[in-house]
Coordinates of C-alpha atoms in Angstrom, one line a residue:
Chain A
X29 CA -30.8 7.5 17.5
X30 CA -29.1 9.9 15.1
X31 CA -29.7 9.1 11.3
X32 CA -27.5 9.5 8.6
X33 CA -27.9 9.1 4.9
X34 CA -24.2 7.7 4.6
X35 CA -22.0 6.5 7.0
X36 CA -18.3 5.7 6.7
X37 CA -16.4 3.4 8.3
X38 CA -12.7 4.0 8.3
X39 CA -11.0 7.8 8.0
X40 CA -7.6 6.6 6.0
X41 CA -7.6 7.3 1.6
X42 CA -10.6 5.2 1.1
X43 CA -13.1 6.5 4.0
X44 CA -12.1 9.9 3.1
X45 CA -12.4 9.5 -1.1
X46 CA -15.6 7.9 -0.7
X47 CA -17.3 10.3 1.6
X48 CA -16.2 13.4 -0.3
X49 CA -17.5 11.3 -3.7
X50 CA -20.6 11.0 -2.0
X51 CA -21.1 14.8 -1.0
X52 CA -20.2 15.1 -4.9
X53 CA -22.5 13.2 -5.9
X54 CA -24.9 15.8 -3.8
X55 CA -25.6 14.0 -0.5
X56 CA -25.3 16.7 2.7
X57 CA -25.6 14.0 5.7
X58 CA -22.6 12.2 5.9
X59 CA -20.6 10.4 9.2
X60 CA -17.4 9.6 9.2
X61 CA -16.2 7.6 12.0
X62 CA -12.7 6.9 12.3
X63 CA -11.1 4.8 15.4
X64 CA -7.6 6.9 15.7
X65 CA -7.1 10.9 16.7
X66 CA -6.9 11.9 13.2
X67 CA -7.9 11.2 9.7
X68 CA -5.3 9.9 7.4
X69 CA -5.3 6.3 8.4
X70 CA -2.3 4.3 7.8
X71 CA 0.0 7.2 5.7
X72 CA 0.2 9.2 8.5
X73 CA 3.2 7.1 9.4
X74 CA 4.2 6.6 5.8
X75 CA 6.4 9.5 5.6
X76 CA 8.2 7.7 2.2
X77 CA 7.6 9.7 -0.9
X78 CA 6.2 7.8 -3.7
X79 CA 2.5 8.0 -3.3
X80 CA 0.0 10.7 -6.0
X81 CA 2.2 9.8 -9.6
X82 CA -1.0 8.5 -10.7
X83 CA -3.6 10.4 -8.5
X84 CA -1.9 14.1 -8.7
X85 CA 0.8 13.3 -11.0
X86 CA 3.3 14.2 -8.5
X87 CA 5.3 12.1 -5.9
X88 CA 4.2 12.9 -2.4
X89 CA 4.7 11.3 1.0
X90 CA 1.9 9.3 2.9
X91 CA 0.8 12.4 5.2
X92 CA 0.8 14.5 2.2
X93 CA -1.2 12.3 0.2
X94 CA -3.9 12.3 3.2
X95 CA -3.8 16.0 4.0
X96 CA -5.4 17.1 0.5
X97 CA -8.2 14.7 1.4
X98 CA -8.4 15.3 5.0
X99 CA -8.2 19.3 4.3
X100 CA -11.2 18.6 2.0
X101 CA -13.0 16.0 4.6
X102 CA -12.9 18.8 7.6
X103 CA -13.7 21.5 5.6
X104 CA -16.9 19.9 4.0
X105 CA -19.9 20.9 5.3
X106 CA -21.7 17.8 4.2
X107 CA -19.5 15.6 6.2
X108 CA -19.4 15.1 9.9
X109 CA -16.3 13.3 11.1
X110 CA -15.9 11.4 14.9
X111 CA -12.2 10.5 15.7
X112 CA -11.5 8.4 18.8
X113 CA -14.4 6.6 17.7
X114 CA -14.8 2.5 17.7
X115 CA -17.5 0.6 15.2
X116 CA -18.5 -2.6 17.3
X117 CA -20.9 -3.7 15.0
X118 CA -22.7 -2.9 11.3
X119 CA -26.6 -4.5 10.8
X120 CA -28.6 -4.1 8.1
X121 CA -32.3 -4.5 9.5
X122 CA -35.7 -3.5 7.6
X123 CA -34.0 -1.5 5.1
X124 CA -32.0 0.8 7.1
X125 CA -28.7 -0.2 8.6
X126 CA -27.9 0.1 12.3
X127 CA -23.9 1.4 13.0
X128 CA -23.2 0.5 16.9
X129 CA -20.1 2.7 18.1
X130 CA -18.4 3.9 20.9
X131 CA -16.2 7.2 21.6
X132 CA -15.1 8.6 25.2
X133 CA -17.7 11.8 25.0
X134 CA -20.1 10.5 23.6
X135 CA -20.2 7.1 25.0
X136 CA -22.4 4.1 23.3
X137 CA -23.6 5.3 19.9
X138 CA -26.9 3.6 18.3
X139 CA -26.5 5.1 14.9
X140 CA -28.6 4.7 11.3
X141 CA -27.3 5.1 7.8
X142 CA -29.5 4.0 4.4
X143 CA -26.0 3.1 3.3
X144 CA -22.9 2.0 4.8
X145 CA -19.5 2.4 3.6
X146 CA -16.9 0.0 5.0
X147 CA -13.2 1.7 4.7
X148 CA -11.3 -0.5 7.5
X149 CA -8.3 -1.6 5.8
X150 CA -5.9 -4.1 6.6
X151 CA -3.6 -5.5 9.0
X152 CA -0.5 -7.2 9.4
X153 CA 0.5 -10.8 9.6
X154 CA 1.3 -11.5 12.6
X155 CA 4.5 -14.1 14.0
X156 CA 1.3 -16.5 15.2
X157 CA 0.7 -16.9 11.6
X158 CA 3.9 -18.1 10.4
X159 CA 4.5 -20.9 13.0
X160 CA 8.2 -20.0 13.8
X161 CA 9.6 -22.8 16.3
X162 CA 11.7 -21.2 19.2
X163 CA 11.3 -18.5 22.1
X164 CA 9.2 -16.0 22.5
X165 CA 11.5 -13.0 23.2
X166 CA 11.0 -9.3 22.7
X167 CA 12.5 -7.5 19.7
X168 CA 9.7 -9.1 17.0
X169 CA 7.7 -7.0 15.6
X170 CA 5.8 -6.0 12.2
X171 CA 7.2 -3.8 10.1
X172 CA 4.1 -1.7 10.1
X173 CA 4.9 -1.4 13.8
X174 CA 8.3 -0.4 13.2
X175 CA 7.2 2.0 11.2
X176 CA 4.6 3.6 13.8
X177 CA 7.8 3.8 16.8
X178 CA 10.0 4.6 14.0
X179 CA 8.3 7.5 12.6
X180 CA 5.7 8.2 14.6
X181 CA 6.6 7.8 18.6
X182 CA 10.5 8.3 17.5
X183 CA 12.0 5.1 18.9
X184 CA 14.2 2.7 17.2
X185 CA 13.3 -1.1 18.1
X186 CA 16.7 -2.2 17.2
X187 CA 20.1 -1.8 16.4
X188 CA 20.7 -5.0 14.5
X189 CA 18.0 -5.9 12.4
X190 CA 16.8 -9.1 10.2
X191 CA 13.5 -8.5 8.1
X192 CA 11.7 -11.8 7.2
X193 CA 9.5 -10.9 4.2
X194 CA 10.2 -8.8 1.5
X195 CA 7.0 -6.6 0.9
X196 CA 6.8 -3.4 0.6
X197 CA 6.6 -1.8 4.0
X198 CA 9.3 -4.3 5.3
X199 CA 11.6 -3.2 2.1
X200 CA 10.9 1.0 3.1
X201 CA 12.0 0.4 6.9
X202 CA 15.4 -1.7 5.7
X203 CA 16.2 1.7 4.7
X204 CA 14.4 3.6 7.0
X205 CA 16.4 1.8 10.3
X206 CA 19.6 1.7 7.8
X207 CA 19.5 5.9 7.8
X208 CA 18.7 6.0 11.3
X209 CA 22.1 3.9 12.3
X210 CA 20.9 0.8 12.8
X211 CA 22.7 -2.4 11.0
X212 CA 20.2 -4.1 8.8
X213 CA 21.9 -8.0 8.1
X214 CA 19.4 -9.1 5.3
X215 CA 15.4 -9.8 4.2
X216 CA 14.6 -12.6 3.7
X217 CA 12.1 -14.2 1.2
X218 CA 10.8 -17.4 1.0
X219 CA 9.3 -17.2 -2.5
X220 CA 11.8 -16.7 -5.1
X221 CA 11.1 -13.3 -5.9
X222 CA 9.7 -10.5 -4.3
X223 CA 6.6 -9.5 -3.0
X224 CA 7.5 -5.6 -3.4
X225 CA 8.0 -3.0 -5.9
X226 CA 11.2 -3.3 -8.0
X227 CA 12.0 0.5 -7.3
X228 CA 11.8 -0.1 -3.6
X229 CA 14.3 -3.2 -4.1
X230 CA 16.3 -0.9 -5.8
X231 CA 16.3 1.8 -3.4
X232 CA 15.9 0.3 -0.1
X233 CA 18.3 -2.5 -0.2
X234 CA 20.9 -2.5 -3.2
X235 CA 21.3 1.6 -2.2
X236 CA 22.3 0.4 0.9
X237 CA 24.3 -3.1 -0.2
X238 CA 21.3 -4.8 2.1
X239 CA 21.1 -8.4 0.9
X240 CA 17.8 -9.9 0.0
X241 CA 18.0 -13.7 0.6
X242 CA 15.0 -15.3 -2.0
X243 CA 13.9 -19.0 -1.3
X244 CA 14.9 -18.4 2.2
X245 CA 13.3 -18.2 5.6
X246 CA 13.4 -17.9 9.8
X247 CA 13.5 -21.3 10.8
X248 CA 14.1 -20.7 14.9
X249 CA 14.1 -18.1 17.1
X250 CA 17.0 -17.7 20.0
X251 CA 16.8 -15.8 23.4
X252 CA 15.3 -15.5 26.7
X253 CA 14.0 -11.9 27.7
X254 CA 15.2 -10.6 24.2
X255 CA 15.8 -12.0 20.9
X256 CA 19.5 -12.9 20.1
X257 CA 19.4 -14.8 16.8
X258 CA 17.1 -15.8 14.3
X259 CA 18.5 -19.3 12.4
X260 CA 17.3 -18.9 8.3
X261 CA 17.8 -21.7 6.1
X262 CA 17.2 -21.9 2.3
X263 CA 13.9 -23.5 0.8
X264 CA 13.1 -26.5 -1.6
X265 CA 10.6 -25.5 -4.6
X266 CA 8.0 -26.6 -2.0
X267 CA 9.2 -24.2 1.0
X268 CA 10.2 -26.5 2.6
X269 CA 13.6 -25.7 4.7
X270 CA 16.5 -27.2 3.0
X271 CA 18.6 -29.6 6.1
X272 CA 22.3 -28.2 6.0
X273 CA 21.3 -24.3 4.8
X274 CA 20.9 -23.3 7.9
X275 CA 22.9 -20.1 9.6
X276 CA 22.5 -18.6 12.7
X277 CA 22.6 -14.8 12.5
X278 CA 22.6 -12.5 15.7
X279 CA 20.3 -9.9 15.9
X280 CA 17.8 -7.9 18.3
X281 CA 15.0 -7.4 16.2
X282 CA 13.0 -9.1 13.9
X283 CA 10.9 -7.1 11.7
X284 CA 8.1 -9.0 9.8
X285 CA 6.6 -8.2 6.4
X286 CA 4.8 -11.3 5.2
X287 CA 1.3 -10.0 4.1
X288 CA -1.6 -7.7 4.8
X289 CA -5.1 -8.9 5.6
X290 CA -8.3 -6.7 5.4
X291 CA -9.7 -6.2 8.7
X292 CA -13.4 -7.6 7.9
X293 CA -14.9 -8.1 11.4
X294 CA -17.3 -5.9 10.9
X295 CA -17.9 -7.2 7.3
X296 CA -18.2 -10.9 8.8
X297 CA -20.7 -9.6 11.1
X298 CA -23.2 -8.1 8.9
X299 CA -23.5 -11.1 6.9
X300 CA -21.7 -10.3 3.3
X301 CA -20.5 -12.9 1.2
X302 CA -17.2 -12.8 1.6
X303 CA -14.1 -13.6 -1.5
X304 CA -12.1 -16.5 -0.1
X305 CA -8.8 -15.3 -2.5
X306 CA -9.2 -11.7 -1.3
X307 CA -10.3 -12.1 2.1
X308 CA -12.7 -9.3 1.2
X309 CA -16.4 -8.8 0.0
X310 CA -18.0 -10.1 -2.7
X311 CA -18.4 -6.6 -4.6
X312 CA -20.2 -5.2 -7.7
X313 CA -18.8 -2.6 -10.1
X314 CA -19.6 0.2 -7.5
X315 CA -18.5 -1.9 -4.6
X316 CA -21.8 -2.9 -3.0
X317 CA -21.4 -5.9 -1.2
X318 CA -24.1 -8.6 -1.2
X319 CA -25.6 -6.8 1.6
X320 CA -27.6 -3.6 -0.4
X321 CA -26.1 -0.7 0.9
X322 CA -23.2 -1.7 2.4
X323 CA -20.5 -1.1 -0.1
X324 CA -16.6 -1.6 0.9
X325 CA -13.4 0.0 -0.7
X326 CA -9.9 0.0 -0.4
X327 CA -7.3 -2.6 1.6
X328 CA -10.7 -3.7 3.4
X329 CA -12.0 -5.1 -0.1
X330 CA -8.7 -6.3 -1.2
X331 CA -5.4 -4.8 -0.5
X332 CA -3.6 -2.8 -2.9
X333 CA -0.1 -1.7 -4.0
X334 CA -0.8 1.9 -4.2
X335 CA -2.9 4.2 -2.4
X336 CA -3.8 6.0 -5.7
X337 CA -5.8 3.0 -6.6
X338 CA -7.0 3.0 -3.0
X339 CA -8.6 6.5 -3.9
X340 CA -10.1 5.6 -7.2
X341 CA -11.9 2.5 -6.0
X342 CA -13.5 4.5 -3.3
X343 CA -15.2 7.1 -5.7
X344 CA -16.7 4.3 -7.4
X345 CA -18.1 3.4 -4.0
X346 CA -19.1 6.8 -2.5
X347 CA -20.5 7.6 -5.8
X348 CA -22.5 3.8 -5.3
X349 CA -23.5 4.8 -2.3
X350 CA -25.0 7.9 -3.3
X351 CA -27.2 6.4 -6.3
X352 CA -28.3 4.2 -3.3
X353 CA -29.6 6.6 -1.1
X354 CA -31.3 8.7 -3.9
X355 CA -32.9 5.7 -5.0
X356 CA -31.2 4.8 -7.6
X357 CA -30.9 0.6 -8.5
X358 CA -29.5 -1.1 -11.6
X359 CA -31.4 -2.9 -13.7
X360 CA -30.5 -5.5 -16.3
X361 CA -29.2 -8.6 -14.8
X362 CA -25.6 -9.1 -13.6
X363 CA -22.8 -11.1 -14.9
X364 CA -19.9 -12.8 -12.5
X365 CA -16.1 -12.2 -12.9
X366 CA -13.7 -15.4 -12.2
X367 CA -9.7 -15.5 -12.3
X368 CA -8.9 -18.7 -13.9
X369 CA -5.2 -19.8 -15.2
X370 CA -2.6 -17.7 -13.3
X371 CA -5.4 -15.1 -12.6
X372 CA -6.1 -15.4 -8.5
X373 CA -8.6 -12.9 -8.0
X374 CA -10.5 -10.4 -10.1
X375 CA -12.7 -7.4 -8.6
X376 CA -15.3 -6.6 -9.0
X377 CA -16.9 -10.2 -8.6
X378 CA -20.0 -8.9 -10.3
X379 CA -20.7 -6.9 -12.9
X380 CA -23.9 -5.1 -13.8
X381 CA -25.2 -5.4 -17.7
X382 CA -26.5 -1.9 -17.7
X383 CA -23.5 0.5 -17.3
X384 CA -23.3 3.9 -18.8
X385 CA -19.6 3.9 -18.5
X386 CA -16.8 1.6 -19.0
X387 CA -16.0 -0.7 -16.0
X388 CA -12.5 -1.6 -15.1
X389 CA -11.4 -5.1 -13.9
X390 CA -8.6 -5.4 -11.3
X391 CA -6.9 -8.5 -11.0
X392 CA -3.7 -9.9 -9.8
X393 CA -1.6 -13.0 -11.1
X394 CA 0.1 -15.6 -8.7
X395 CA 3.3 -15.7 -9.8
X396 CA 5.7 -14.0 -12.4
X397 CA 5.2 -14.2 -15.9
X398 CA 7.7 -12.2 -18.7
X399 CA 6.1 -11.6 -22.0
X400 CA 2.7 -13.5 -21.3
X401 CA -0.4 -12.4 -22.8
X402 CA -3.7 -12.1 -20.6
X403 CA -7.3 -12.0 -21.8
X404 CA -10.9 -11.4 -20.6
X405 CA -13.3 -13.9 -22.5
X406 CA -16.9 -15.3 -21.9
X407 CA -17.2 -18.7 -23.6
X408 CA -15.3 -19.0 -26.2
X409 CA -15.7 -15.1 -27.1
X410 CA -12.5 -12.6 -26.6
X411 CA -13.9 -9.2 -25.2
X412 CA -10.2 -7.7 -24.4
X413 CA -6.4 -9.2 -24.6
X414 CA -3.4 -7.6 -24.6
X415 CA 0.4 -8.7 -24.1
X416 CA 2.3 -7.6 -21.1
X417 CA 6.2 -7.8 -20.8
X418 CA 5.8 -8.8 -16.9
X419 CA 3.2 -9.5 -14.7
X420 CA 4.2 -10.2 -10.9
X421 CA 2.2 -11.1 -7.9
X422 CA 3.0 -7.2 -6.4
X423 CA 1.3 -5.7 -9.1
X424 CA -2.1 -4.8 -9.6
X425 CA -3.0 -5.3 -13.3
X426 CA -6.9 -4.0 -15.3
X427 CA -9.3 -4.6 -17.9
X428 CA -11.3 -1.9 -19.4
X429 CA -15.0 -3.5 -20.5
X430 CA -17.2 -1.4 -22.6
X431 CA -21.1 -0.9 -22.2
X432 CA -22.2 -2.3 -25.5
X433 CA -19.7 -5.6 -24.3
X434 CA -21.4 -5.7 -20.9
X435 CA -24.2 -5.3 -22.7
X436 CA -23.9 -8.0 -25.0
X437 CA -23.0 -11.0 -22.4
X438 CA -26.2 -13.1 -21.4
X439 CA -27.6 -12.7 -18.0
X440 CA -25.4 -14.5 -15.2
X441 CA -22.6 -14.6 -18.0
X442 CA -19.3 -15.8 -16.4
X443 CA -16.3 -13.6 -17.4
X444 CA -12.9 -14.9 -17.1
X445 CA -9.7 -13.1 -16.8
X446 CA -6.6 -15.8 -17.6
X447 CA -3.0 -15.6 -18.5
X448 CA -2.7 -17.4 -21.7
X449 CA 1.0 -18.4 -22.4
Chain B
X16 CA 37.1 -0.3 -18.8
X17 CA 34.8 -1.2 -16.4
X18 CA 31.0 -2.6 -16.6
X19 CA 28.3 -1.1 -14.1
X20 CA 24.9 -3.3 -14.0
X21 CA 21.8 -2.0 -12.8
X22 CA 18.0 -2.2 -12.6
X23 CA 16.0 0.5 -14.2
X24 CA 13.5 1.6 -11.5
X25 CA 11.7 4.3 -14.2
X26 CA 9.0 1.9 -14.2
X27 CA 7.6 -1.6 -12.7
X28 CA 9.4 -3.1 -15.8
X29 CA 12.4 -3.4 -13.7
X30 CA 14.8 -3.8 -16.8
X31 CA 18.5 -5.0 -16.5
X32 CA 20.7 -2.5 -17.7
X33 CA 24.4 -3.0 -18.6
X34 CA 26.6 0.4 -18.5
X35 CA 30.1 0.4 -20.1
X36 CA 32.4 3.1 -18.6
X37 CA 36.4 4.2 -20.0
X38 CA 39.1 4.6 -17.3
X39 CA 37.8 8.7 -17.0
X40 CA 34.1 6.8 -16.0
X41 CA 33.0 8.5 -19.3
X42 CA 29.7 6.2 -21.1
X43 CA 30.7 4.0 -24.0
X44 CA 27.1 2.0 -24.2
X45 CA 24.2 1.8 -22.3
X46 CA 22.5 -1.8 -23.2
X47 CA 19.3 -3.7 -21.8
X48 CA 16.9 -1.0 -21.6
X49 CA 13.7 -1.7 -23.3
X50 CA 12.7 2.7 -23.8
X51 CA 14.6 6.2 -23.8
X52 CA 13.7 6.3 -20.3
X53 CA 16.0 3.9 -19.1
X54 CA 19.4 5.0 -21.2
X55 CA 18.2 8.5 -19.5
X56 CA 18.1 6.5 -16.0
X57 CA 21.6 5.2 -16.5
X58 CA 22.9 7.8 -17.4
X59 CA 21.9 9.9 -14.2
X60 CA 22.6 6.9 -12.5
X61 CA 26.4 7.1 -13.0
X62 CA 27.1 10.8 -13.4
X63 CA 25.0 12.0 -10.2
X64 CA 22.5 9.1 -8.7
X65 CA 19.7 10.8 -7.2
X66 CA 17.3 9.9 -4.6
X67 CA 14.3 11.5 -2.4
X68 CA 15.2 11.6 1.6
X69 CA 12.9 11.5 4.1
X70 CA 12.9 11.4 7.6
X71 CA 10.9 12.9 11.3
X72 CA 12.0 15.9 13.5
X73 CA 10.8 16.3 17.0
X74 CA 8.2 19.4 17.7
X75 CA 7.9 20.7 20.9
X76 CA 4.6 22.5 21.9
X77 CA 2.6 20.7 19.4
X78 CA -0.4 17.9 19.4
X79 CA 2.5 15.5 18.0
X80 CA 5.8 14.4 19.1
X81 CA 7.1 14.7 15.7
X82 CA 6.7 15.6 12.3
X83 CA 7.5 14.0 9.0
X84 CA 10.2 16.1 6.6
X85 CA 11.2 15.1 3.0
X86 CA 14.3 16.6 0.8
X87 CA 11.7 18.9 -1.4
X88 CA 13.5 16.7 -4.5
X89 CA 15.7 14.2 -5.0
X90 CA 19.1 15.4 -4.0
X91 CA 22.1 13.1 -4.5
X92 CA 22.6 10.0 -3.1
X93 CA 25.9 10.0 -1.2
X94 CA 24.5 12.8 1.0
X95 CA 21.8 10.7 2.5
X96 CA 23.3 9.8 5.3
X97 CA 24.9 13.3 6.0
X98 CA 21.2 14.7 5.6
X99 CA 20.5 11.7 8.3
X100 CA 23.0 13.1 10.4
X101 CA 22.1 17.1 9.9
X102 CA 18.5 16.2 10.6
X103 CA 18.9 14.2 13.7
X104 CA 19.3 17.6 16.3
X105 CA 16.6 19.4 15.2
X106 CA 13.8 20.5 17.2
X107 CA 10.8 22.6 15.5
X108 CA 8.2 24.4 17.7
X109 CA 4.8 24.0 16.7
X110 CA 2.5 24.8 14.9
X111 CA 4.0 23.3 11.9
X112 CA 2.6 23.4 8.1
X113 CA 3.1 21.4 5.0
X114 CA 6.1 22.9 3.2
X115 CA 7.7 24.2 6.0
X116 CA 11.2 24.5 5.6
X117 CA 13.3 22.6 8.2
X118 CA 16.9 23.1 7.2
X119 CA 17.9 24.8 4.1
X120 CA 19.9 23.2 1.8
X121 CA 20.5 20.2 4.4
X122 CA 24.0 18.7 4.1
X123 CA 25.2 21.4 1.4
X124 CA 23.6 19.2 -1.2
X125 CA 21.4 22.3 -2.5
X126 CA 18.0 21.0 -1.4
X127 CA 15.7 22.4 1.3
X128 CA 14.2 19.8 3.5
X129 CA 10.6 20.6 4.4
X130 CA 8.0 19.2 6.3
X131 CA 5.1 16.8 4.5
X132 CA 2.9 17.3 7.5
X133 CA 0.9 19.8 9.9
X134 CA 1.2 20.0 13.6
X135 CA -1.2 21.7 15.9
X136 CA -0.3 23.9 19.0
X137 CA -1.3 22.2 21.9
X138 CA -4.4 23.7 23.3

């Protein structure tokens, strides 16, 4: 059984950030295990520009964005990386944690790690999810998989496209498909706004006159062998389709972009308390689940807008999992974050007392505000508030709490972040 | 006169902006931005819209069908679809590094398009 002081599950931004944290941090024994051919995860077949402005200060596409880290990753003689390789299962058992994987050369892999850094990301929402009435046909797909033939395996999936959802990845293949000849008809949305980035509304669809339907959705789906037609309707206030809005539009693919889920299998598996909003772990300020040892980072914890974030949550876990194996264990007590008010999540869930330096709370509201203030108070006392013009659903919003404040709060504290009118 | 609306995409603000053009499309006012940034924005906006293209190119000999390519900055928008067109032909033969150029000054717009990833030789 081969023994590692860390190893990492996942070889997209966050696997790679938080195993080259960890070698920073001075650990030399670390596996990387990643279940495609190469490292880079999920940008490889981003190929948009857009990602680094916050990381590097520059705009790069998705496979540049990966390549400084995976140049880094291979070159590191600290870190040992597996491709091609599948984790079937995570356990944390008498103080060590067992990794079971498998990889064609090397076959079944019993493997042990003091810590464990989970780095899966997400996936898409599938069709089965949304309960569409009507055929089964080919020509549906995720957007995410339109972007892998697209970009990737060089096939176009259709010539006459209808996008239902308007996140991100559904809004970059609207233009993607649009500048590879295909006819995109519309997105459609069934909130009434966006999901996505404002720049990507900008230049995805009204670039390319694309029109993005809000408060609408795909009621049926038409054809046989392939798709035909997808019938949208509009929707009441409670999404409910609206009789008499309905239109029939032909088409021959449907491309879906209605959310991303972490992919916590593995997670479930080893027993962490999981975040019901999130559909991640239950993490403290350097991402350690309740499981000690196992920390998680990036779209497995919670899924992010941009990959920059991505990166700077993982060094907070590959430096975590670094104090861990070198012994190193807060003391001081804990206090718990809550999202109350507008405020749906909030991570880290727990926060250690005893920080030497300043710890950042994410959050996220649930629906668009303009000019709203938001706060972070325990009890009836205000550690941080400041006003925001906007705050939308899309967009990842953070708290900067002091030492001496964390300090301050009483053992098993509750901290609450709220949007306060 | 004629009025040109618009949403500022500088940054997540997403602010409304209002553009009033004379006959000669000359700027009278620029309204509805909140910062500098976004009467800057409008003002590129109508005289020469810019935007980043990206797009793949087939590589023979290599460990992947394709690579990714990217317009090395944002070149003007109404060329997009002619840098669509020029890309569509080409075939690279691997290896391939980041900042390869593909075609120089793709379209005539006075950009280089080059490549935003690496492909191996086979074997």
């Amino acid at each position: 059984m081969s023994n590692y002081d860390i190893i990492v599950i996942g070889g997209g931004p966050a696997g790679m950030a938080a195993a080259l944290e960890a070698e920073k941090h001075g650990v030399k024994n670390i596996l990387l295990l990643e279940r495609a051919e190469t490292l880079g995860g999920i940008l490889e077949q981003c190929i948009h520009t857009g990602f680094g402005l916050h990381f590097f200060g520059e705009e790069l596409s998705g496979p540049e964005y990966a390549d400084r880290f995976a140049v880094q990753t291979e070159a590191s003689c600290a870190i040992t990386v597996k491709t091609d390789t599948m984790v079937l299962d995570v356990q944390a058992q008498d103080g060590t944690h067992i990794v079971t994987a498998v990889n064609k050369e090397d076959g079944l892999l019993a493997l042990t790690a003091a810590a464990v850094v989970l780095a899966m990301g997400c996936r898409e929402r599938p069709r089965g999810a949304l309960n569409i009435a009507g055929t089964r046909p080919a020509g549906i797909l995720s957007a995410g998989t339109a972007q892998k033939y697209v970009n990737l395996d060089g096939y176009m999936p259709g010539k006459e496209v209808v996008i239902l959802g308007s996140g991100d990845i559904g809004l970059i293949m609207a233009r993607r498909m649009t500048l590879e000849g295909a006819k995109v008809k519309m997105v459609c949305e069934l909130m009434p706004y966006s999901s996505g980035l404002t720049r990507n509304i900008v230049q995805c669809l009204d670039d390319f006159d694309i029109p993005l339907k809000l408060s609408c959705t795909v009621i049926e789906i038409h054809g046989a062998e392939h798709l035909e037609a997808v019938t949208i309707a509009k929707v009441d206030e409670n999404r409910r389709p609206i009789a008499g809005t309905e239109e029939t539009i032909p088409c021959d693919s449907l491309l879906l972009s209605v959310g991303l889920i972490p992919e916590n299998e593995l997670t479930r598996a080893c027993g962490a308390a999981m975040d019901r909003v999130t559909s991640g772990a239950v993490v403290n300020e350097s991402r350690e689940t309740s499981i000690p040892g196992v920390f998680a980072c990036g779209n497995v914890l919670h899924v992010h807008d941009l990959v920059d974030y991505v990166t700077l949550e993982s060094q907070l876990a590959g430096a975590g999992a670094a104090d861990y194996v070198q012994g190193k264990r807060a003391t001081g007590g804990e206090v718990t974050t809550q999202g109350i008010n507008g405020v749906r999540y909030v991570v880290p869930q727990r926060v250690g007392r005893a920080q030497s330096e300043a710890v950042k709370l994410y959050f996220r509201v649930g629906q668009v505000y303009k000019n709203a203030c938001v706060r972070v108070r325990c009890g009836d006392t205000i550690l941080a508030q400041k006003k925001r013009p906007r705050l939308a659903p899309g967009e990842m919003e953070d708290f900067l709490i002091k030492p001496d404040q964390l300090a301050s709060l009483p053992h098993d504290a509750v901290l609450t972040v709220e949007v306060v009118a | 006169m004629a009025v040109k609306e618009m949403i500022c995409v500088a940054c997540p603000l997403g602010c409304g902006l209002r553009v009033e053009l004379d006959d000669m499309n000359n700027i009278l006012s620029i309204t509805g931005n909140t910062c500098k940034r976004g009467e800057a924005y409008a003002r590129t906006e109508i005289t020469n819209p810019m935007r980043s293209f990206t797009s793949t190119v087939r590589v023979n000999g290599g460990n992947a069908p394709f690579v990714s390519v990217k317009s090395k900055t944002a070149m003007p928008k109404d060329l997009l679809f002619a840098a669509a067109e020029a890309t569509r032909g080409v075939i690279l033969q691997a290896p391939v590094a980041i900042g390869d150029c593909v075609i120089a000054d793709v379209a005539g717009c006075g950009v280089d398009l080059v490549a935003t990833n690496r492909v191996g030789s086979k074997n």
